[in-house]
Amino acid sequence: MSLDISADHADILQKYCAALSKTNVLVVGDIMLDRFVYGKVERISPESPVPVLSIAREDTMLGGAGNALANLAGLGARGSVLAIIGDDSEGTEIRNRAEKLGFDTQGLLTDPQRPTIVKTRFLAGHQQLLRADFETKTKLSDAMADALVTQAEKLMETAQAVILSDYGKGVLRADVIKRLINMARARNLPVIVDPKGQDFSIYQGASAITPNRKELSDATNGAPTDSDEEVIAAATQIIETCGIEAIVATRSKDGMSIIAKNDEPVHLRSADIEVFDVSGAGDTVIATIAATLAAGATLVEAATLANIAGSIVVTKVGTAPIRLAELVDMLHADNVEQQLRNRGDQPAADRIRSAPICAWDEAAEQVRRWKARGLKVGFTNGCFDIVHAGHVTYLNETKERCDRLVMGLNKDASIAILKGPERPVHDEQSRAKVIGGLGAVDMVVMFGA
């Protein structure tokens, strides 16, 4: 059957969203650093026919199992990480970033024989030129495998769900996977696996695995996985032959299918939205499923939230995690599909004129979406406490120089510092609504003390 989100169902899902902050999820797997090096290409190298990238900036973030951590943090969930890092500066950076997200990092074990995995992407604008991977795929030594399992036993004492994030980098040996799953199930902990490779029997005993369409096909000797019926057939084969309780198959534009033992298959459809980047969406899905299961949801309820979360993150540019506020906003919307399709970027003629008031991280994501379309983004700022004709003229002239205009609006405390204790006349929310109602302004962000 296909599942639509009714008002009653949305209320139930919102209840689980509210409980996510009380959940504790253990993430085990291949953790890495993702680096993005941005620049411009204006010439070809005289040494060989390759482009010369003039580097402008570099971004670094947690990748692999670390992206599942980032999504859990975005959802407000707590947890711990169990993974291997190298005895190097990159390993230290991973530890620092995980701690900054609020996760227990005692499970980040250092292996001097293995460098920290780093994936570096070189981009001209938004066009990727090259990816360079620094890694080793050799399997863990027996000593490190034993240390990993020993640490897992400690961390599972406080966990309510376990994620196995397998990127095929050697940390999750088949025997280690078996020991971890057995240990978790002995404690009645759900184990959700992001699988790798073609042999899913190594995940025997898992509560659910989350293959995408291609992975599902590869694991069933190339079986077709286009239609609902084909996905059901392939998933059923895996359940019966590999000893896995359920398959949550992610199907890109066709949404998601949940096939479980002795239950009717459920198909969740995705909204018809503009997709910018699918990288990292699988981590969003598995993090949302695990956290929602930890909050007491059924697998179908957890997958429903995960389908919405995945639909949100693919509208972002680059690997960006879900935020709980985004998920809650979608559930509060009268029409979830329409909200997903129109995430704050409708033409003014298509909506009541009101520019969104965004937090800084939300604003940065929207700016990246605009830039990915080739739009020129302008920024201006000010108090705009008593809006007059000069303000309107200034903003209109500014908008003539760009495609989208972001307004940085001083907070109340900032205006009091600048103009004295009697100001502002109008509070920041009122000022934001007034300035956002002007046709020239496409987004409002607050700044200052």
Short mmCIF file of C-alpha atoms in Angstrom, two decimals:
data_model
loop_
_atom_site.label_atom_id
_atom_site.label_comp_id
_atom_site.label_asym_id
_atom_site.label_seq_id
_atom_site.Cartn_x
_atom_site.Cartn_y
_atom_site.Cartn_z
CA MET A 1 0.00 0.00 0.00
CA SER A 2 0.98 3.66 -0.39
CA LEU A 3 0.92 5.86 2.71
CA ASP A 4 -0.28 9.46 2.80
CA ILE A 5 0.28 11.68 5.83
CA SER A 6 -3.08 12.52 7.42
CA ALA A 7 -3.49 15.18 10.10
CA ASP A 8 -3.71 12.50 12.78
CA HIS A 9 -0.61 10.76 11.44
CA ALA A 10 1.27 14.08 11.38
CA ASP A 11 0.38 14.64 15.04
CA ILE A 12 1.84 11.24 15.92
CA LEU A 13 5.04 12.00 14.01
CA GLN A 14 5.35 15.37 15.73
CA LYS A 15 5.16 13.55 19.06
CA TYR A 16 8.19 11.49 18.09
CA CYS A 17 10.03 14.61 16.92
CA ALA A 18 9.53 16.09 20.37
CA ALA A 19 11.01 12.95 21.95
CA LEU A 20 14.19 12.85 19.83
CA SER A 21 16.19 14.89 22.35
CA LYS A 22 15.75 12.08 24.86
CA THR A 23 17.16 9.40 22.55
CA ASN A 24 20.67 7.97 22.56
CA VAL A 25 22.02 6.37 19.38
CA LEU A 26 25.32 4.54 18.94
CA VAL A 27 26.94 5.00 15.51
CA VAL A 28 29.54 2.41 14.48
CA GLY A 29 31.44 2.42 11.21
CA ASP A 30 33.82 4.13 8.83
CA ILE A 31 34.32 7.76 9.82
CA MET A 32 36.18 10.23 7.63
CA LEU A 33 36.77 13.88 6.83
CA ASP A 34 35.16 15.39 3.75
CA ARG A 35 37.05 18.34 2.32
CA PHE A 36 35.70 20.64 -0.37
CA VAL A 37 38.20 22.91 -2.12
CA TYR A 38 36.51 25.68 -4.11
CA GLY A 39 38.01 27.95 -6.73
CA LYS A 40 37.92 29.19 -10.31
CA VAL A 41 39.38 27.80 -13.51
CA GLU A 42 40.57 30.49 -15.91
CA ARG A 43 43.33 28.72 -17.81
CA ILE A 44 44.81 25.38 -18.83
CA SER A 45 48.13 24.29 -17.41
CA PRO A 46 51.08 24.75 -19.80
CA GLU A 47 52.58 21.56 -18.35
CA SER A 48 49.73 19.25 -19.43
CA PRO A 49 46.18 19.69 -20.75
CA VAL A 50 44.51 20.01 -17.34
CA PRO A 51 42.64 22.92 -15.76
CA VAL A 52 44.41 25.10 -13.20
CA LEU A 53 42.22 25.64 -10.13
CA SER A 54 42.78 28.97 -8.41
CA ILE A 55 41.71 28.11 -4.85
CA ALA A 56 39.45 30.57 -3.04
CA ARG A 57 38.31 28.66 0.05
CA GLU A 58 38.07 25.26 1.69
CA ASP A 59 35.31 23.63 3.75
CA THR A 60 35.77 20.58 5.97
CA MET A 61 33.09 18.42 7.57
CA LEU A 62 32.55 14.98 9.03
CA GLY A 63 31.94 12.32 6.40
CA GLY A 64 30.93 8.67 6.26
CA ALA A 65 29.64 7.60 9.67
CA GLY A 66 30.37 11.15 10.77
CA ASN A 67 27.59 12.44 8.53
CA ALA A 68 25.16 10.18 10.38
CA LEU A 69 26.40 11.87 13.57
CA ALA A 70 25.81 15.31 12.08
CA ASN A 71 22.25 14.35 11.16
CA LEU A 72 21.57 12.96 14.63
CA ALA A 73 22.84 16.24 16.08
CA GLY A 74 20.59 18.16 13.70
CA LEU A 75 17.63 16.14 14.94
CA GLY A 76 18.54 16.94 18.54
CA ALA A 77 19.39 13.33 19.37
CA ARG A 78 22.25 12.34 21.66
CA GLY A 79 24.67 9.48 21.22
CA SER A 80 28.16 8.16 20.84
CA VAL A 81 30.47 7.15 18.03
CA LEU A 82 32.57 4.00 17.67
CA ALA A 83 35.12 4.16 14.88
CA ILE A 84 38.82 4.11 14.01
CA ILE A 85 40.93 7.20 13.38
CA GLY A 86 44.62 7.61 12.63
CA ASP A 87 47.28 9.04 14.89
CA ASP A 88 47.31 12.27 12.89
CA SER A 89 45.95 15.81 12.78
CA GLU A 90 42.94 14.70 10.74
CA GLY A 91 42.02 12.21 13.45
CA THR A 92 42.24 14.98 16.02
CA GLU A 93 39.98 17.15 13.88
CA ILE A 94 37.39 14.37 13.67
CA ARG A 95 37.43 13.99 17.45
CA ASN A 96 37.07 17.73 17.96
CA ARG A 97 34.21 18.02 15.49
CA ALA A 98 32.33 15.06 17.00
CA GLU A 99 32.73 16.52 20.49
CA LYS A 100 31.49 19.89 19.23
CA LEU A 101 28.33 18.13 18.02
CA GLY A 102 27.86 16.90 21.58
CA PHE A 103 28.74 13.22 21.09
CA ASP A 104 30.65 10.87 23.36
CA THR A 105 33.97 10.22 21.59
CA GLN A 106 35.57 7.67 23.92
CA GLY A 107 34.79 5.15 21.17
CA LEU A 108 37.07 6.89 18.66
CA LEU A 109 39.97 4.45 18.81
CA THR A 110 43.36 5.39 17.40
CA ASP A 111 45.17 2.94 15.13
CA PRO A 112 48.72 4.13 14.31
CA GLN A 113 48.78 1.71 11.36
CA ARG A 114 45.79 3.30 9.62
CA PRO A 115 45.65 6.93 8.47
CA THR A 116 42.45 8.87 9.01
CA ILE A 117 40.32 8.65 5.87
CA VAL A 118 40.10 11.96 4.00
CA LYS A 119 38.12 12.59 0.82
CA THR A 120 39.01 15.84 -0.92
CA ARG A 121 36.82 17.25 -3.69
CA PHE A 122 38.07 20.03 -5.95
CA LEU A 123 35.35 22.22 -7.43
CA ALA A 124 35.27 25.06 -9.93
CA GLY A 125 32.10 26.88 -8.94
CA HIS A 126 29.77 23.94 -8.36
CA GLN A 127 31.41 21.66 -10.93
CA GLN A 128 33.52 18.91 -9.39
CA LEU A 129 36.85 18.52 -11.20
CA LEU A 130 38.47 15.79 -9.15
CA ARG A 131 38.13 13.76 -5.97
CA ALA A 132 41.25 12.58 -4.14
CA ASP A 133 40.91 9.85 -1.46
CA PHE A 134 43.53 9.29 1.20
CA GLU A 135 42.72 5.96 2.86
CA THR A 136 43.52 2.34 3.47
CA LYS A 137 40.94 -0.40 2.93
CA THR A 138 42.80 -3.16 4.74
CA LYS A 139 40.76 -4.92 7.39
CA LEU A 140 41.27 -4.21 11.06
CA SER A 141 43.81 -6.22 12.96
CA ASP A 142 42.41 -8.76 15.42
CA ALA A 143 43.59 -6.62 18.31
CA MET A 144 41.80 -3.52 17.04
CA ALA A 145 38.67 -5.55 16.24
CA ASP A 146 38.59 -6.88 19.80
CA ALA A 147 39.10 -3.38 21.20
CA LEU A 148 36.22 -2.12 19.05
CA VAL A 149 33.83 -4.81 20.28
CA THR A 150 34.90 -4.32 23.91
CA GLN A 151 34.19 -0.61 23.63
CA ALA A 152 30.84 -1.35 21.94
CA GLU A 153 29.75 -3.37 24.95
CA LYS A 154 30.27 -0.33 27.18
CA LEU A 155 28.54 2.13 24.86
CA MET A 156 25.50 -0.09 24.32
CA GLU A 157 24.69 0.17 28.02
CA THR A 158 23.20 3.63 27.41
CA ALA A 159 22.15 3.28 23.75
CA GLN A 160 18.57 2.87 22.54
CA ALA A 161 19.43 2.10 18.92
CA VAL A 162 22.53 1.20 16.90
CA ILE A 163 23.57 2.36 13.43
CA LEU A 164 26.13 0.37 11.45
CA SER A 165 27.51 2.72 8.80
CA ASP A 166 29.45 0.50 6.40
CA TYR A 167 31.48 2.28 3.72
CA GLY A 168 33.65 -0.74 2.96
CA LYS A 169 36.82 0.77 4.43
CA GLY A 170 37.71 -2.25 6.56
CA VAL A 171 36.41 -1.26 9.99
CA LEU A 172 33.26 -3.38 9.88
CA ARG A 173 34.74 -6.83 9.32
CA ALA A 174 32.13 -9.56 8.83
CA ASP A 175 32.96 -11.14 12.18
CA VAL A 176 32.84 -7.76 13.91
CA ILE A 177 29.42 -7.06 12.37
CA LYS A 178 28.12 -10.39 13.67
CA ARG A 179 29.39 -9.74 17.19
CA LEU A 180 27.95 -6.23 17.24
CA ILE A 181 24.51 -7.32 15.99
CA ASN A 182 24.34 -10.22 18.44
CA MET A 183 25.37 -7.95 21.29
CA ALA A 184 22.78 -5.32 20.39
CA ARG A 185 19.92 -7.77 19.89
CA ALA A 186 20.69 -9.43 23.22
CA ARG A 187 19.89 -6.00 24.70
CA ASN A 188 16.76 -5.58 22.53
CA LEU A 189 18.36 -2.68 20.66
CA PRO A 190 17.26 -2.10 17.06
CA VAL A 191 20.18 -2.30 14.62
CA ILE A 192 19.87 -0.29 11.40
CA VAL A 193 22.51 -0.89 8.72
CA ASP A 194 23.65 1.25 5.81
CA PRO A 195 25.00 -1.69 3.76
CA LYS A 196 27.93 -2.04 1.41
CA GLY A 197 28.82 -4.67 -1.16
CA GLN A 198 26.73 -7.46 -2.65
CA ASP A 199 26.62 -9.94 0.23
CA PHE A 200 23.99 -8.77 2.69
CA SER A 201 24.15 -12.04 4.62
CA ILE A 202 26.92 -10.48 6.73
CA TYR A 203 24.17 -8.33 8.29
CA GLN A 204 22.15 -11.35 9.47
CA GLY A 205 20.01 -10.43 12.47
CA ALA A 206 19.80 -6.71 11.65
CA SER A 207 16.48 -5.03 12.37
CA ALA A 208 16.60 -3.26 9.01
CA ILE A 209 19.01 -2.34 6.24
CA THR A 210 18.67 0.72 3.99
CA PRO A 211 19.97 -0.08 0.49
CA ASN A 212 19.31 2.25 -2.41
CA ARG A 213 17.85 0.96 -5.64
CA LYS A 214 21.23 0.00 -7.17
CA GLU A 215 22.50 -1.67 -3.99
CA LEU A 216 19.30 -3.69 -3.78
CA SER A 217 19.75 -4.84 -7.36
CA ASP A 218 23.46 -5.66 -6.92
CA ALA A 219 22.69 -7.76 -3.83
CA THR A 220 20.17 -9.87 -5.79
CA ASN A 221 22.32 -10.71 -8.82
CA GLY A 222 21.11 -7.75 -10.87
CA ALA A 223 17.40 -8.23 -10.25
CA PRO A 224 15.29 -5.33 -11.60
CA THR A 225 14.23 -2.78 -8.96
CA ASP A 226 12.21 -0.21 -10.87
CA SER A 227 8.58 -0.99 -10.00
CA ASP A 228 6.99 -1.55 -6.60
CA GLU A 229 6.59 -5.24 -7.38
CA GLU A 230 10.24 -5.63 -8.40
CA VAL A 231 11.45 -3.91 -5.23
CA ILE A 232 9.22 -6.15 -3.12
CA ALA A 233 10.54 -9.28 -4.87
CA ALA A 234 14.20 -8.28 -4.46
CA ALA A 235 13.74 -7.24 -0.82
CA THR A 236 11.83 -10.43 0.02
CA GLN A 237 14.65 -12.49 -1.45
CA ILE A 238 17.17 -10.76 0.82
CA ILE A 239 14.95 -11.13 3.89
CA GLU A 240 14.49 -14.84 3.26
CA THR A 241 18.10 -15.68 2.35
CA CYS A 242 20.05 -13.28 4.58
CA GLY A 243 18.11 -13.40 7.83
CA ILE A 244 17.34 -9.68 7.94
CA GLU A 245 14.07 -8.54 9.50
CA ALA A 246 13.21 -5.66 7.18
CA ILE A 247 14.37 -3.71 4.14
CA VAL A 248 13.91 0.04 3.83
CA ALA A 249 14.70 0.59 0.16
CA THR A 250 15.43 4.18 -0.87
CA ARG A 251 14.26 4.75 -4.43
CA SER A 252 15.23 8.32 -5.31
CA LYS A 253 12.31 10.09 -7.02
CA ASP A 254 10.04 7.09 -6.31
CA GLY A 255 10.38 7.53 -2.56
CA MET A 256 10.93 4.67 -0.18
CA SER A 257 9.59 1.13 0.33
CA ILE A 258 9.40 -0.80 3.62
CA ILE A 259 9.29 -4.57 3.27
CA ALA A 260 9.24 -6.56 6.50
CA LYS A 261 8.59 -10.15 7.51
CA ASN A 262 4.87 -10.99 7.79
CA ASP A 263 3.82 -7.37 7.13
CA GLU A 264 2.21 -5.76 4.11
CA PRO A 265 4.76 -3.73 2.10
CA VAL A 266 4.42 0.04 2.43
CA HIS A 267 5.47 2.52 -0.26
CA LEU A 268 6.20 6.14 0.67
CA ARG A 269 6.19 8.60 -2.21
CA SER A 270 8.47 11.62 -2.46
CA ALA A 271 7.30 15.08 -3.45
CA ASP A 272 8.08 16.35 -6.94
CA ILE A 273 10.88 18.68 -5.88
CA GLU A 274 13.98 20.27 -7.34
CA VAL A 275 16.93 18.06 -6.37
CA PHE A 276 20.29 19.79 -5.94
CA ASP A 277 22.48 17.13 -4.37
CA VAL A 278 21.74 13.57 -3.19
CA SER A 279 25.09 13.14 -1.44
CA GLY A 280 24.61 12.37 2.22
CA ALA A 281 20.86 11.71 1.89
CA GLY A 282 21.35 8.06 2.89
CA ASP A 283 22.96 9.18 6.16
CA THR A 284 20.00 11.47 6.81
CA VAL A 285 17.59 8.58 6.25
CA ILE A 286 19.36 6.11 8.53
CA ALA A 287 19.91 8.68 11.29
CA THR A 288 16.24 9.66 11.24
CA ILE A 289 15.07 6.04 11.27
CA ALA A 290 17.36 5.06 14.16
CA ALA A 291 16.54 8.10 16.30
CA THR A 292 12.79 7.74 15.73
CA LEU A 293 12.89 4.03 16.55
CA ALA A 294 14.76 4.95 19.73
CA ALA A 295 11.89 7.31 20.53
CA GLY A 296 9.43 4.40 20.35
CA ALA A 297 8.10 4.63 16.79
CA THR A 298 7.29 1.72 14.51
CA LEU A 299 9.53 1.14 11.49
CA VAL A 300 6.88 2.55 9.13
CA GLU A 301 6.52 5.69 11.26
CA ALA A 302 10.30 6.09 11.45
CA ALA A 303 10.65 5.60 7.69
CA THR A 304 7.89 8.14 7.04
CA LEU A 305 9.83 10.79 8.94
CA ALA A 306 13.02 9.68 7.20
CA ASN A 307 11.39 10.04 3.78
CA ILE A 308 10.43 13.63 4.57
CA ALA A 309 13.92 14.33 5.98
CA GLY A 310 15.55 12.88 2.87
CA SER A 311 13.30 14.99 0.66
CA ILE A 312 14.46 18.09 2.52
CA VAL A 313 18.22 17.45 2.39
CA VAL A 314 18.32 16.75 -1.36
CA THR A 315 17.12 20.33 -1.91
CA LYS A 316 20.34 21.52 -0.26
CA VAL A 317 23.67 22.03 -2.00
CA GLY A 318 26.48 19.77 -0.82
CA THR A 319 26.43 17.42 2.15
CA ALA A 320 24.17 19.17 4.64
CA PRO A 321 22.37 17.49 7.58
CA ILE A 322 18.69 17.71 8.42
CA ARG A 323 17.53 20.06 11.17
CA LEU A 324 14.69 19.21 13.50
CA ALA A 325 13.01 22.56 12.89
CA GLU A 326 12.78 21.76 9.17
CA LEU A 327 11.14 18.42 9.89
CA VAL A 328 8.66 19.94 12.32
CA ASP A 329 7.81 22.72 9.88
CA MET A 330 6.98 20.15 7.22
CA LEU A 331 4.69 18.27 9.59
CA HIS A 332 2.92 21.49 10.59
CA ALA A 333 2.29 22.37 6.95
CA ASP A 334 -1.19 21.78 5.55
CA ASN A 335 0.36 20.31 2.41
CA VAL A 336 3.71 18.62 3.05
CA GLU A 337 4.42 18.02 -0.64
CA GLN A 338 3.77 21.65 -1.55
CA GLN A 339 5.99 22.83 1.29
CA LEU A 340 8.82 20.59 0.14
CA ARG A 341 8.45 21.92 -3.37
CA ASN A 342 8.44 25.57 -2.32
CA ARG A 343 11.13 25.89 0.32
CA GLY A 344 11.22 29.67 0.60
CA ASP A 345 12.05 30.38 -3.04
CA GLN A 346 8.69 30.96 -4.76
CA PRO A 347 8.45 33.94 -7.11
CA ALA A 348 6.70 36.84 -5.43
CA ALA A 349 3.74 36.51 -7.81
CA ASP A 350 3.12 32.97 -6.57
CA ARG A 351 2.77 33.71 -2.86
CA ILE A 352 1.75 36.40 -0.41
CA ARG A 353 4.77 38.68 -0.36
CA SER A 354 6.74 37.85 2.78
CA ALA A 355 10.44 37.09 2.67
CA PRO A 356 11.41 34.28 5.06
CA ILE A 357 13.16 35.18 8.31
CA CYS A 358 16.02 32.66 8.50
CA ALA A 359 18.59 31.51 11.00
CA TRP A 360 22.18 31.77 9.77
CA ASP A 361 22.60 28.11 8.87
CA GLU A 362 19.27 28.04 7.04
CA ALA A 363 20.19 31.25 5.21
CA ALA A 364 23.55 29.83 4.14
CA GLU A 365 21.83 26.76 2.66
CA GLN A 366 19.39 28.93 0.70
CA VAL A 367 22.21 31.12 -0.61
CA ARG A 368 24.03 27.99 -1.83
CA ARG A 369 20.84 26.90 -3.64
CA TRP A 370 20.55 30.27 -5.33
CA LYS A 371 24.20 30.26 -6.36
CA ALA A 372 23.88 26.72 -7.72
CA ARG A 373 21.26 28.11 -10.11
CA GLY A 374 23.73 30.75 -11.26
CA LEU A 375 21.90 33.57 -9.44
CA LYS A 376 23.76 36.62 -8.16
CA VAL A 377 23.12 37.10 -4.43
CA GLY A 378 23.38 40.53 -2.81
CA PHE A 379 23.58 41.44 0.88
CA THR A 380 22.80 44.63 2.72
CA ASN A 381 22.14 45.46 6.35
CA GLY A 382 20.76 48.06 8.70
CA CYS A 383 18.36 48.87 11.55
CA PHE A 384 15.29 49.87 9.49
CA ASP A 385 13.50 50.88 12.68
CA ILE A 386 11.33 53.56 11.05
CA VAL A 387 11.06 52.65 7.38
CA HIS A 388 10.76 55.63 5.02
CA ALA A 389 10.85 56.37 1.29
CA GLY A 390 14.64 56.62 1.27
CA HIS A 391 14.91 53.07 2.59
CA VAL A 392 12.60 51.74 -0.10
CA THR A 393 14.51 53.56 -2.87
CA TYR A 394 17.83 52.28 -1.53
CA LEU A 395 16.61 48.68 -1.41
CA ASN A 396 15.11 48.84 -4.89
CA GLU A 397 18.37 50.20 -6.30
CA THR A 398 20.30 47.48 -4.48
CA LYS A 399 18.02 44.77 -5.85
CA GLU A 400 18.67 46.04 -9.41
CA ARG A 401 22.27 44.86 -8.96
CA CYS A 402 21.47 41.27 -8.00
CA ASP A 403 18.96 38.45 -8.50
CA ARG A 404 18.32 37.78 -4.80
CA LEU A 405 18.76 40.23 -1.93
CA VAL A 406 19.48 39.18 1.65
CA MET A 407 18.75 41.71 4.39
CA GLY A 408 20.82 41.58 7.57
CA LEU A 409 18.62 43.25 10.20
CA ASN A 410 20.09 44.54 13.47
CA LYS A 411 18.69 42.89 16.59
CA ASP A 412 17.01 45.07 19.23
CA ALA A 413 20.01 44.98 21.58
CA SER A 414 22.29 46.06 18.76
CA ILE A 415 20.08 49.06 17.93
CA ALA A 416 20.00 50.11 21.60
CA ILE A 417 23.81 50.17 21.58
CA LEU A 418 23.91 52.18 18.33
CA LYS A 419 21.03 54.60 18.89
CA GLY A 420 20.42 54.70 22.63
CA PRO A 421 18.14 53.05 25.21
CA GLU A 422 14.93 54.57 23.74
CA ARG A 423 15.37 52.61 20.53
CA PRO A 424 14.20 50.64 18.71
CA VAL A 425 10.69 51.95 18.29
CA HIS A 426 9.63 48.64 16.73
CA ASP A 427 10.90 45.25 17.94
CA GLU A 428 12.98 43.01 15.69
CA GLN A 429 10.16 40.64 14.69
CA SER A 430 7.95 43.55 13.65
CA ARG A 431 10.80 45.16 11.71
CA ALA A 432 11.61 41.85 10.02
CA LYS A 433 8.00 41.40 8.87
CA VAL A 434 7.81 44.94 7.50
CA ILE A 435 11.12 44.79 5.66
CA GLY A 436 10.35 41.26 4.44
CA GLY A 437 7.12 42.54 2.92
CA LEU A 438 9.02 44.79 0.50
CA GLY A 439 9.38 43.37 -2.99
CA ALA A 440 13.13 43.97 -3.12
CA VAL A 441 13.98 41.73 -0.15
CA ASP A 442 14.17 37.94 -0.62
CA MET A 443 15.43 36.87 2.82
CA VAL A 444 15.90 38.39 6.27
CA VAL A 445 18.54 37.35 8.81
CA MET A 446 19.08 38.86 12.26
CA PHE A 447 22.51 39.89 13.51
CA GLY A 448 24.21 41.83 16.26
CA ALA A 449 24.37 41.62 20.03
#
